[in-house]
Coordinates of N, CA and C in Angstrom, one line a residue:
Chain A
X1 N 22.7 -10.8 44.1 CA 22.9 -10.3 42.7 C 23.5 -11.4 41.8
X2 N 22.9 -11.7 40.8 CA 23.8 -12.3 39.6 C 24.7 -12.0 39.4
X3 N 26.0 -12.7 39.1 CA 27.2 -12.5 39.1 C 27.8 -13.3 38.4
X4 N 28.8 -13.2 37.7 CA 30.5 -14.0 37.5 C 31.1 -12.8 38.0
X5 N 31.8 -14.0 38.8 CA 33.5 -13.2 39.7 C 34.0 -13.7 39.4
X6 N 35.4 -13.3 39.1 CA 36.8 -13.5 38.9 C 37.8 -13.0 39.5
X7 N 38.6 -13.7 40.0 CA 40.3 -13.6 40.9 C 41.4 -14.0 40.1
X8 N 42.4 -13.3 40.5 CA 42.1 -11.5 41.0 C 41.9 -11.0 39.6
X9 N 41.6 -9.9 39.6 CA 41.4 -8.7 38.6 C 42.7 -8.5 37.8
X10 N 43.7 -8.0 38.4 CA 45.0 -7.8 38.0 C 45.9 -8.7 38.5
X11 N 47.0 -9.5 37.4 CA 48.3 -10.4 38.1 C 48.9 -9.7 37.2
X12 N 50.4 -9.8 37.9 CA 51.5 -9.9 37.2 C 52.2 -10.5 38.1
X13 N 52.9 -11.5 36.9 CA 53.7 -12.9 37.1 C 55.0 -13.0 36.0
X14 N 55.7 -13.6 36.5 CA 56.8 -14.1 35.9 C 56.6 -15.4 34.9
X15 N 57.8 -15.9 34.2 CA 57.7 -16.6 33.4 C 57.7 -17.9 33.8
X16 N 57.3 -19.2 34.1 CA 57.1 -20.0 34.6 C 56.6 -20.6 36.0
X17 N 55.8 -19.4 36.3 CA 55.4 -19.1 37.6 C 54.1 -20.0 38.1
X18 N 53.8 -21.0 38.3 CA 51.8 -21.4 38.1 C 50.9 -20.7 38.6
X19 N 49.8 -20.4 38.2 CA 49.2 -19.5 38.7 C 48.0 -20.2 38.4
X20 N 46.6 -19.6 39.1 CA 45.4 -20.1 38.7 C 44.3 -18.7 38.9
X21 N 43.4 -19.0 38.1 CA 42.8 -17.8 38.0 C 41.0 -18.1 38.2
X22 N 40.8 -18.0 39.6 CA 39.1 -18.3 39.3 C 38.0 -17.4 39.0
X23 N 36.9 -18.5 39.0 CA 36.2 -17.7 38.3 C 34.4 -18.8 38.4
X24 N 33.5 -17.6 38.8 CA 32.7 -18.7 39.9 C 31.5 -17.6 39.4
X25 N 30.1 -18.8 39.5 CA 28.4 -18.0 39.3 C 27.6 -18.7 40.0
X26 N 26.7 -17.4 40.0 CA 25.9 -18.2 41.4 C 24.6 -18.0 40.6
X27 N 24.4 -18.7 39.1 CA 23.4 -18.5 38.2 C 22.7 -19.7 38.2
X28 N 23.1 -20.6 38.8 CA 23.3 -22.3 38.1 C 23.2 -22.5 36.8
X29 N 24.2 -22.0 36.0 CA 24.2 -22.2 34.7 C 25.3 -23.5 34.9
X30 N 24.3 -24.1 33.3 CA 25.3 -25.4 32.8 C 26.6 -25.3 32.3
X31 N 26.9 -24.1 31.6 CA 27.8 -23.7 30.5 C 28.9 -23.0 31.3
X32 N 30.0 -23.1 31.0 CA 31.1 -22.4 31.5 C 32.2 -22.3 30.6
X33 N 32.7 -20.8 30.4 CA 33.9 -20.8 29.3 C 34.8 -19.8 29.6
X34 N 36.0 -19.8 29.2 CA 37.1 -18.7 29.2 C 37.5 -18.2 28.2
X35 N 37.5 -17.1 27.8 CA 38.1 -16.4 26.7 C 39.6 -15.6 27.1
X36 N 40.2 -15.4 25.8 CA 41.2 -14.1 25.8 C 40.6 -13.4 24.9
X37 N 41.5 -11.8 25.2 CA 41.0 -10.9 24.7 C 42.2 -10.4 24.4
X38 N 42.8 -10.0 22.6 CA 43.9 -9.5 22.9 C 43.7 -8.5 21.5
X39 N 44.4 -7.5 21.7 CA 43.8 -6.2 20.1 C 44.3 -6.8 19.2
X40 N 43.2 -6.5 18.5 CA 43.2 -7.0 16.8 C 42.6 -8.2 16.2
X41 N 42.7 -9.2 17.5 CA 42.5 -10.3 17.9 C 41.0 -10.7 18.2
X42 N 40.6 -9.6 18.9 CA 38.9 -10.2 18.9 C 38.9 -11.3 20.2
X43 N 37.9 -11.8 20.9 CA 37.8 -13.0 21.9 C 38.1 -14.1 21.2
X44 N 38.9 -14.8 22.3 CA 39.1 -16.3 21.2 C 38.5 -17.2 22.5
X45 N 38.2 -18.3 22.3 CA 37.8 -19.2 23.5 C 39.1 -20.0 23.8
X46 N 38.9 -20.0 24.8 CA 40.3 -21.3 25.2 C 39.2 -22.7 25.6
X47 N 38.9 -22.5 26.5 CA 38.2 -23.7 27.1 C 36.6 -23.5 27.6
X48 N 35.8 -24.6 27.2 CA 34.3 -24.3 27.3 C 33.7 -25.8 28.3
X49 N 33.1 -25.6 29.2 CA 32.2 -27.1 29.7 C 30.9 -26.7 29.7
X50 N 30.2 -27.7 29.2 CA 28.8 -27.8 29.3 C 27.8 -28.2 30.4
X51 N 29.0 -28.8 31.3 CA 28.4 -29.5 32.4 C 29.8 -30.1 33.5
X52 N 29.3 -30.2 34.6 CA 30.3 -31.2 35.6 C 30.9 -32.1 35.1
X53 N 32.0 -32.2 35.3 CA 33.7 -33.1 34.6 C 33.3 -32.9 33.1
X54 N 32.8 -32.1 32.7 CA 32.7 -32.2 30.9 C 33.6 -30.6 30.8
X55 N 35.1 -30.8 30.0 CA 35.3 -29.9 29.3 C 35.4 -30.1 28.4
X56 N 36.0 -28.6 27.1 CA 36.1 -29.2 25.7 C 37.2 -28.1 25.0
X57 N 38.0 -28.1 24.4 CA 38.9 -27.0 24.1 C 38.1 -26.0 22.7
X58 N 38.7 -25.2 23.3 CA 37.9 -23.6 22.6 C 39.1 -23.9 21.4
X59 N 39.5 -22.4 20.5 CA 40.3 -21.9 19.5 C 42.1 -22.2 19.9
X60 N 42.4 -21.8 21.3 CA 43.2 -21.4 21.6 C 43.7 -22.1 22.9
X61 N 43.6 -23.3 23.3 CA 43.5 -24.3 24.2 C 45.1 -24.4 25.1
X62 N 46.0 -24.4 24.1 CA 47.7 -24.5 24.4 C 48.2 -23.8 25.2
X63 N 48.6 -24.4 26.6 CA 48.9 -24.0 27.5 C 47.8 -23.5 29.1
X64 N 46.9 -23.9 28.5 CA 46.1 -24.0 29.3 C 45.5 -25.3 30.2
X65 N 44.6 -25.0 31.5 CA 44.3 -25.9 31.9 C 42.7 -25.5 32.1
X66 N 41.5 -26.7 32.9 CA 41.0 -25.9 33.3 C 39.9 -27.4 34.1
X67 N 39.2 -27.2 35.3 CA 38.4 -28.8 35.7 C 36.8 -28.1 36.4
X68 N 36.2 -28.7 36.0 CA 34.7 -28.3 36.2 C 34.3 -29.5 37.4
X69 N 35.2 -29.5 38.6 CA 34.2 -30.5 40.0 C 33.1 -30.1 40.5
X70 N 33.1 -28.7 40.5 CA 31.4 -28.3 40.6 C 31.0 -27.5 39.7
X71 N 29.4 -27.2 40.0 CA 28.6 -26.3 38.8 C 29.2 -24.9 39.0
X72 N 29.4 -24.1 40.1 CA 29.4 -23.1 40.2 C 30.9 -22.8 39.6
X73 N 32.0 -23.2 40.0 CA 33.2 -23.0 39.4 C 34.0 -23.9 38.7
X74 N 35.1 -22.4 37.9 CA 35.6 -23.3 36.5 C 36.6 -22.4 36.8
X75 N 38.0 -22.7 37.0 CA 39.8 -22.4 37.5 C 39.6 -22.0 35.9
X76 N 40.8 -21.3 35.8 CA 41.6 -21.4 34.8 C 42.8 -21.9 35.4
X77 N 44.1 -22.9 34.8 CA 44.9 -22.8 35.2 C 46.2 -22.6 34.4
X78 N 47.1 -22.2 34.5 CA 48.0 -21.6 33.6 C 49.7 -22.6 34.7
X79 N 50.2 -23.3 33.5 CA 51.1 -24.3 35.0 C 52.1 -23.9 34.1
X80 N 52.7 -23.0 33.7 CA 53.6 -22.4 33.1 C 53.5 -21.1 32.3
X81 N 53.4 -20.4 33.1 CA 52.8 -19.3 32.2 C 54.3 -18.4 31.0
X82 N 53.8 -18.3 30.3 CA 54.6 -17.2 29.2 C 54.6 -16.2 29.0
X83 N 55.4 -15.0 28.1 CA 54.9 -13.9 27.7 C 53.7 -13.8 26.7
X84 N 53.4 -14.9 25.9 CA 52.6 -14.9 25.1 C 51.4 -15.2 25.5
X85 N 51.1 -15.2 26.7 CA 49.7 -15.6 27.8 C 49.3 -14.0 28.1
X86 N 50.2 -13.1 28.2 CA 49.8 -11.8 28.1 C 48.8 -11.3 28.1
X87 N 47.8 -11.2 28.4 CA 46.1 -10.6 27.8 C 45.1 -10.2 29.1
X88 N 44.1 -10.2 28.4 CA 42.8 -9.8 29.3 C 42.3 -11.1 29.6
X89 N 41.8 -11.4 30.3 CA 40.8 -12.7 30.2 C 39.7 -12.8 31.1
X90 N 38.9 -13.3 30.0 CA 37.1 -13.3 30.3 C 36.7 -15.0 31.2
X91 N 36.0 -14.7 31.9 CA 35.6 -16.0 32.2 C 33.6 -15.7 32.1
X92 N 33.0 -16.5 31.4 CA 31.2 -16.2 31.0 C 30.8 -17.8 31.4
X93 N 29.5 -17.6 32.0 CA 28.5 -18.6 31.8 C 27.7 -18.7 31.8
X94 N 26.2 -19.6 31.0 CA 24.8 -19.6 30.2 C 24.6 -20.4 31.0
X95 N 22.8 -20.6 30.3 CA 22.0 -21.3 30.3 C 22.8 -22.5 29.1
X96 N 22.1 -23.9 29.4 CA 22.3 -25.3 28.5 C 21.4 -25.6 28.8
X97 N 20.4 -25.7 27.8 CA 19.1 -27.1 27.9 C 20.1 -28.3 27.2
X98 N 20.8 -29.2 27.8 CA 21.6 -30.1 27.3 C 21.1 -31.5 26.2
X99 N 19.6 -31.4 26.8 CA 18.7 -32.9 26.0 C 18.0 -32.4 24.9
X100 N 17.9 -30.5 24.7 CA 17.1 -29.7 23.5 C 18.5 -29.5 22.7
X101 N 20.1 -29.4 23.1 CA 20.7 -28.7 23.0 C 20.6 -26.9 22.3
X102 N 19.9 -26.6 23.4 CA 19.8 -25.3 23.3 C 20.8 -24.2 23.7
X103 N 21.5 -23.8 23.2 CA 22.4 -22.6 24.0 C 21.8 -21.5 24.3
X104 N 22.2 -20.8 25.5 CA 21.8 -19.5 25.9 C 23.3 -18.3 25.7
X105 N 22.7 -17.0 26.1 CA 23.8 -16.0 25.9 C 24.0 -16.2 26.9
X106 N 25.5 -15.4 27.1 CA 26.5 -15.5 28.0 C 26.6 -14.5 28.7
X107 N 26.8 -14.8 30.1 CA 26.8 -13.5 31.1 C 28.8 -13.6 31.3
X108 N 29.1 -12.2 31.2 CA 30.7 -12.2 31.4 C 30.9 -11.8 32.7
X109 N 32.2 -12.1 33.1 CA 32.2 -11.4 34.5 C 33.9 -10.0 34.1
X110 N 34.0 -9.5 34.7 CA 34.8 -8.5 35.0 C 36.4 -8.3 34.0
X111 N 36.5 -9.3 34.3 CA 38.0 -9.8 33.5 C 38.9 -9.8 34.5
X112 N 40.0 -10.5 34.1 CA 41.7 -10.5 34.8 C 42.6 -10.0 33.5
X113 N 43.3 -9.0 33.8 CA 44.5 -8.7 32.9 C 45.9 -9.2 33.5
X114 N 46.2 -10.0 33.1 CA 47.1 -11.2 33.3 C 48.5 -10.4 32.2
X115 N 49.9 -10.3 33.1 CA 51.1 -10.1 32.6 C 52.5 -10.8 33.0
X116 N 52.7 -11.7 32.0 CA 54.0 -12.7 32.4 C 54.9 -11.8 31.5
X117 N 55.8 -11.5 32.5 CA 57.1 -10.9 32.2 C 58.2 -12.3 32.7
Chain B
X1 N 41.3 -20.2 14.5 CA 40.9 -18.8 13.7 C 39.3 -18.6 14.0
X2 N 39.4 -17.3 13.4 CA 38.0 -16.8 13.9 C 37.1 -17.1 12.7
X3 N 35.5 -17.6 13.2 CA 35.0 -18.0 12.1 C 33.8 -16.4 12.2
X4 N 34.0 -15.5 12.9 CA 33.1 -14.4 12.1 C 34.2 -13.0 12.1
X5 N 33.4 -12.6 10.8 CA 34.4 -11.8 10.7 C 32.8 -10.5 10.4
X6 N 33.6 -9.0 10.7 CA 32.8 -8.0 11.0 C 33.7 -6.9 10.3
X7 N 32.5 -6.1 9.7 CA 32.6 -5.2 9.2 C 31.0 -4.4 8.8
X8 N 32.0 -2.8 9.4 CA 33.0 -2.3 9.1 C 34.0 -2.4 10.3
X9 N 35.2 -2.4 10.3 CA 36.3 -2.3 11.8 C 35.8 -1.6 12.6
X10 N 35.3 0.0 11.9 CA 35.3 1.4 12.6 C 34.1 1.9 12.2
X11 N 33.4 2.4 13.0 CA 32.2 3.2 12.2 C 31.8 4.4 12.9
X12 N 32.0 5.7 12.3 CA 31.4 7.2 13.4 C 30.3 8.0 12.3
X13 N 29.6 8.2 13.4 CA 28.3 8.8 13.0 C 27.8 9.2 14.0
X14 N 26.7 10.2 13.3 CA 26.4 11.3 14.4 C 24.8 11.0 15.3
X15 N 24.9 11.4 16.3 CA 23.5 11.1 17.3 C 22.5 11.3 16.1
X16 N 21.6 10.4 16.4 CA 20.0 10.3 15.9 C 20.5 9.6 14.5
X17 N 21.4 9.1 13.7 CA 21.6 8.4 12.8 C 21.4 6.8 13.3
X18 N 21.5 6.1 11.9 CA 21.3 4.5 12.5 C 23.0 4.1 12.1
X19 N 23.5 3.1 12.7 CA 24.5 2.1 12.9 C 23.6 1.2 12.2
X20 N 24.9 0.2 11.1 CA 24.3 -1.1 10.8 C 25.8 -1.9 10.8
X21 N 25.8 -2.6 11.3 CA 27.0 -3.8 11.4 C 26.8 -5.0 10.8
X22 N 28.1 -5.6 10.5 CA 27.7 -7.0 10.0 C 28.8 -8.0 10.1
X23 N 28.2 -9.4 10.3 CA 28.7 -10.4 10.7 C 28.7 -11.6 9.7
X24 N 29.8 -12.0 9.2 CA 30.0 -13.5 8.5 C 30.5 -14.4 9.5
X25 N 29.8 -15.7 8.7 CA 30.5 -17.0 9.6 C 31.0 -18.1 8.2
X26 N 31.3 -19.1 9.1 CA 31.6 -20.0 7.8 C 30.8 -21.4 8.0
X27 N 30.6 -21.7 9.4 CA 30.5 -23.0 9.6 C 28.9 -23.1 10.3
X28 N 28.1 -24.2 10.7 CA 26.9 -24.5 11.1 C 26.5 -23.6 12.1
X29 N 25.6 -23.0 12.4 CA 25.2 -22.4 13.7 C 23.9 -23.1 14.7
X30 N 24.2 -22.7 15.5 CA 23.1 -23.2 16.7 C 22.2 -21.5 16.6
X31 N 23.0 -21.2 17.3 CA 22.4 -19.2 17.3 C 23.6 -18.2 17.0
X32 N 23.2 -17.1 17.2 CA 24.0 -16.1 16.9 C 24.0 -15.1 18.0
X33 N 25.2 -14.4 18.5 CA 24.6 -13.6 19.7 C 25.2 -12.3 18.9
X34 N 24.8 -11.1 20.1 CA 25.4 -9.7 19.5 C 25.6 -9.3 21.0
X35 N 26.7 -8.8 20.9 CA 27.3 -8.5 22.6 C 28.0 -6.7 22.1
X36 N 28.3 -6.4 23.6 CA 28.8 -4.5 23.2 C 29.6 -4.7 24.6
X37 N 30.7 -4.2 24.1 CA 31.9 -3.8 25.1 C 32.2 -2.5 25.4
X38 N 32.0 -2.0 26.5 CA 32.8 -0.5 27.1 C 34.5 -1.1 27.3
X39 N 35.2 -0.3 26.3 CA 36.7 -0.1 26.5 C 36.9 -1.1 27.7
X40 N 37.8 -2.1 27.5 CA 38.0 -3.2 28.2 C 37.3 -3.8 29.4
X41 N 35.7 -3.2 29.3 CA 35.1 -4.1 30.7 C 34.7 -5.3 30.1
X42 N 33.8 -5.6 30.8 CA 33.1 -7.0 30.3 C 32.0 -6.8 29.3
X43 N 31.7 -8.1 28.4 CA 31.1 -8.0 27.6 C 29.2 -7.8 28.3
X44 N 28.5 -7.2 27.3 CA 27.3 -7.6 27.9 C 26.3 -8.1 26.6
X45 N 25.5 -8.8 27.0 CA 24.7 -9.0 26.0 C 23.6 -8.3 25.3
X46 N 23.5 -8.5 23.9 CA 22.7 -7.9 23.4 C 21.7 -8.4 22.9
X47 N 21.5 -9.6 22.0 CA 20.4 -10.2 21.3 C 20.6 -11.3 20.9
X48 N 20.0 -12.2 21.1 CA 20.4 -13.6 20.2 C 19.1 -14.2 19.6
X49 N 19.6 -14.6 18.5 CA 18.9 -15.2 17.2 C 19.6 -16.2 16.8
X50 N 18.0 -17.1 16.7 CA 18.6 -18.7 16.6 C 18.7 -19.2 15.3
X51 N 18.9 -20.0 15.1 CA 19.2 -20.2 13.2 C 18.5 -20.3 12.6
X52 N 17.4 -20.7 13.1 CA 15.6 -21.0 12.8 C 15.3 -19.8 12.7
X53 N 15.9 -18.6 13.0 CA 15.0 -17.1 13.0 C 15.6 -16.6 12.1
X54 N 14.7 -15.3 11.9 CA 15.6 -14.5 10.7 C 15.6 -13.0 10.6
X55 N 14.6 -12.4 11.8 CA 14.5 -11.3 12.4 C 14.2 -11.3 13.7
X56 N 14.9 -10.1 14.5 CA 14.6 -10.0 15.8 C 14.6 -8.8 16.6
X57 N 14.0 -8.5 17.2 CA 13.8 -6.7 17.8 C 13.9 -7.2 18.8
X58 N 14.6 -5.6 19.2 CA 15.0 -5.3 21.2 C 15.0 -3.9 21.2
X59 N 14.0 -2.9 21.2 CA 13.9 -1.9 21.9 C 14.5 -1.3 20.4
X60 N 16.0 -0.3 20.1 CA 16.3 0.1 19.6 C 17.3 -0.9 18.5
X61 N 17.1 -1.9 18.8 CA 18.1 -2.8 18.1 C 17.3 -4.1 17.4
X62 N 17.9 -4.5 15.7 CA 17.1 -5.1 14.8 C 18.0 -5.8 14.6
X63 N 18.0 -7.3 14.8 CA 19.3 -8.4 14.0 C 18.3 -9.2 13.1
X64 N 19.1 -9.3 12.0 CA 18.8 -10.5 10.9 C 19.5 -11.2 10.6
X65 N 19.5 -12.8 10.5 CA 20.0 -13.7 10.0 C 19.5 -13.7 8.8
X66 N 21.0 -14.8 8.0 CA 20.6 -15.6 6.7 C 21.3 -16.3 6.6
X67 N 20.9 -17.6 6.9 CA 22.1 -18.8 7.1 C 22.5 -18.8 5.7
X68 N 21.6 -19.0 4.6 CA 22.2 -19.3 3.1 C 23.1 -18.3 3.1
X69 N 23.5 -17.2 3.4 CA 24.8 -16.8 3.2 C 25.6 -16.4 4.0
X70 N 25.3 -17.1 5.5 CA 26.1 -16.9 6.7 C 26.1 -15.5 7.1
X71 N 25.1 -14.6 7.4 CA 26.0 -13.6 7.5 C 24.6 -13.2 8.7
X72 N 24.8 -12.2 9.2 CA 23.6 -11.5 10.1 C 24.1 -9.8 10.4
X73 N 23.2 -9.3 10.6 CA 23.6 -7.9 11.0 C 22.7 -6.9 11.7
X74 N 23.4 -6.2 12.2 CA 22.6 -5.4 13.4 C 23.0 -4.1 13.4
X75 N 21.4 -3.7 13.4 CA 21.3 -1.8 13.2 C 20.7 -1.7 14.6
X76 N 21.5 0.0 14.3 CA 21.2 0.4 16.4 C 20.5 1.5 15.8
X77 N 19.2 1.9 15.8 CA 18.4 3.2 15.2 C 18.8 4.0 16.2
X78 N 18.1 5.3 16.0 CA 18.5 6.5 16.6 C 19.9 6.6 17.6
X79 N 20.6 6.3 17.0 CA 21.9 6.3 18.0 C 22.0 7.5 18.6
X80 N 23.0 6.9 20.1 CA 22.9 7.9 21.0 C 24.5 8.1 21.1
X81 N 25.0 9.0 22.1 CA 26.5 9.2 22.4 C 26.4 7.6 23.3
X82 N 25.8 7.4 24.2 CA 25.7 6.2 24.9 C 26.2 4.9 24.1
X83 N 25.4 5.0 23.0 CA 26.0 3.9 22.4 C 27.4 3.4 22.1
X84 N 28.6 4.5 22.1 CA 29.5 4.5 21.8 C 30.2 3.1 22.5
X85 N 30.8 2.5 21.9 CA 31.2 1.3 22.5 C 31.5 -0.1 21.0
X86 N 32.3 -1.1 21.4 CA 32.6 -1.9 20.2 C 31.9 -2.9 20.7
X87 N 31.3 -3.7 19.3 CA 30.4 -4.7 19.4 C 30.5 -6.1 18.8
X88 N 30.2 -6.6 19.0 CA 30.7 -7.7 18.9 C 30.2 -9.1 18.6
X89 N 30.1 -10.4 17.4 CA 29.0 -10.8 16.9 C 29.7 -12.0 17.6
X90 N 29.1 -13.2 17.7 CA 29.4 -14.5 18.4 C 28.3 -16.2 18.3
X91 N 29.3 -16.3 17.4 CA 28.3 -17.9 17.0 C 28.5 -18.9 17.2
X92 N 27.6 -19.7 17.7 CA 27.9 -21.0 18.4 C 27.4 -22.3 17.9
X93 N 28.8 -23.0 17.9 CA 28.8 -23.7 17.0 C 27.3 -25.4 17.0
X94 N 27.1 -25.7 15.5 CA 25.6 -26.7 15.9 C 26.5 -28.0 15.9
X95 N 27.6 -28.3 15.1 CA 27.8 -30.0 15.8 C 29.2 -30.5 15.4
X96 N 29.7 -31.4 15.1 CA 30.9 -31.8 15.4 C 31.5 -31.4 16.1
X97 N 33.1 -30.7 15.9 CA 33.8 -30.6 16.9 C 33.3 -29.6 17.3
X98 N 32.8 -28.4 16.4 CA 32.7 -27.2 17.0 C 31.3 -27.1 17.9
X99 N 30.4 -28.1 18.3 CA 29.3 -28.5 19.1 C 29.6 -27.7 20.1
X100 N 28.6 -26.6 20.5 CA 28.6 -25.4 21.9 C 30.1 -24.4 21.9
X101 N 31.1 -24.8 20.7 CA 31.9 -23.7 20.6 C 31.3 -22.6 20.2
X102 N 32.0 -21.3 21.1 CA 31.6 -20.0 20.7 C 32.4 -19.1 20.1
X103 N 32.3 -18.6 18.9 CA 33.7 -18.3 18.6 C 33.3 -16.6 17.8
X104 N 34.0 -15.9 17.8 CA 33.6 -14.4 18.3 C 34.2 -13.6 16.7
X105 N 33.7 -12.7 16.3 CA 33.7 -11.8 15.2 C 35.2 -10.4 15.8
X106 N 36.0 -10.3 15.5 CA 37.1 -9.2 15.9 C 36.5 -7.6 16.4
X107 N 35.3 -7.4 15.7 CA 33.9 -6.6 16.5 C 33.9 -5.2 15.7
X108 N 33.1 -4.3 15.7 CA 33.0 -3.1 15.3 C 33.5 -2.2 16.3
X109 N 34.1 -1.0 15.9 CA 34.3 0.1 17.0 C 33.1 1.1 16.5
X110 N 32.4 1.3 17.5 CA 31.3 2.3 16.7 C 31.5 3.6 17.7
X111 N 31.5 4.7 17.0 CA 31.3 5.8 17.8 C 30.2 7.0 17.1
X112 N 29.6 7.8 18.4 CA 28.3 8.0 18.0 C 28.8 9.6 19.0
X113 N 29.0 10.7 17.9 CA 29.1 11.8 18.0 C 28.2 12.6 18.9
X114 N 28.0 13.6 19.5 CA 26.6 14.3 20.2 C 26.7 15.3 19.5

């Protein structure tokens, strides 16, 4: 089956705790991104790659990490996490015709609701 | 910041009526997508229209672009209670920095009565 998975589903973490959050497709899509999701707020992107070792910072980049060594997965990494990291979080990935630059829509996977107390 | 913004926030109406939403941007597009969220699952996709287009059908669902005034919008005809769900507009960006950024509309809440 087509998929984005994401680990784990639910954390709760403390304040400066590191954590990493994966998040992996077995679509061979080029594109890989992470969002949050917080009320009122709408999705914001943190970080997007179009391709292996290419990342690029989304809206919302600060405090984040994230490294594309292969196609199928893309970590999030959080090396200090805060209360203000608090949220839902999406990880999606497309199709890229990268030489048309064509974008495709985004397949999302499940989410992580992520809580730094 | 978010470069689409949607309205109306909230929209309720009753089965077999049409839903029409709508979506501003500010900056260059590549395409436009339209996505629907069930209460905090995952997003799923709905339609995308590329900047070159300016009408697009899917079954019960009509999106239109107009880059000259940045905006696009999508009607769900004969709405169902099914439909009920918030939706969500998403454009991605054509070049400089914002090149393959996706950057997301705060979304409609729509609810669809039986």
């Amino acid at each position: 089956e087509a998929q984005v998975t994401q680990n784990p589903r639910y954390l709760i973490t403390v304040t400066g705790k590191k954590l990493t959050v994966t998040c992996s497709q077995n679509m061979n899509h080029e594109y890989m991104s992470w969002y949050r999701q917080d009320p009122g707020l709408g999705l914001r992107q943190i970080y997007y790659s179009m391709n292996v070792e290419v990342t690029d910072k989304g809206d919302v980049p600060e405090g984040y990490k994230v490294s594309r060594k292969e196609k199928r997965n893309f970590p999030l990494i959080l090396e200090s996490p805060s209360p203000n990291q608090t949220s839902l979080y999406f990880c999606a990935s497309s199709l890229f015709g990268g030489t048309s630059g064509t974008f495709y829509e985004q397949y999302f996977g499940p989410g992580t609701r992520l809580t730094v107390t | 910041s978010q470069q689409g913004e949607e309205d109306p926030q909230a929209l309720s109406i009753q089965e077999g009526e049409n839903a029409t939403m709508n979506c501003s941007y500010k900056t260059s597009i590549n395409n436009l997508q339209w996505y629907r969220q069930n209460s905090g699952r995952g997003l799923v996709h709905l339609i995308l229209i590329r900047s070159n287009e300016r009408e697009k059908h899917s079954g019960r669902l009509r999106v239109t672009l107009d880059t000259s005034k940045k905006s696009s919008s999508l009607l769900i005809t004969a709405s169902r209670a099914a439909d009920t769900a918030s939706y969500f507009c998403a454009t991605v960006g054509a070049g400089g920095t914002s090149y393959g950024k996706l950057t997301f509309g705060q979304g409609t809440i729509l609810t669809v009565h039986p």
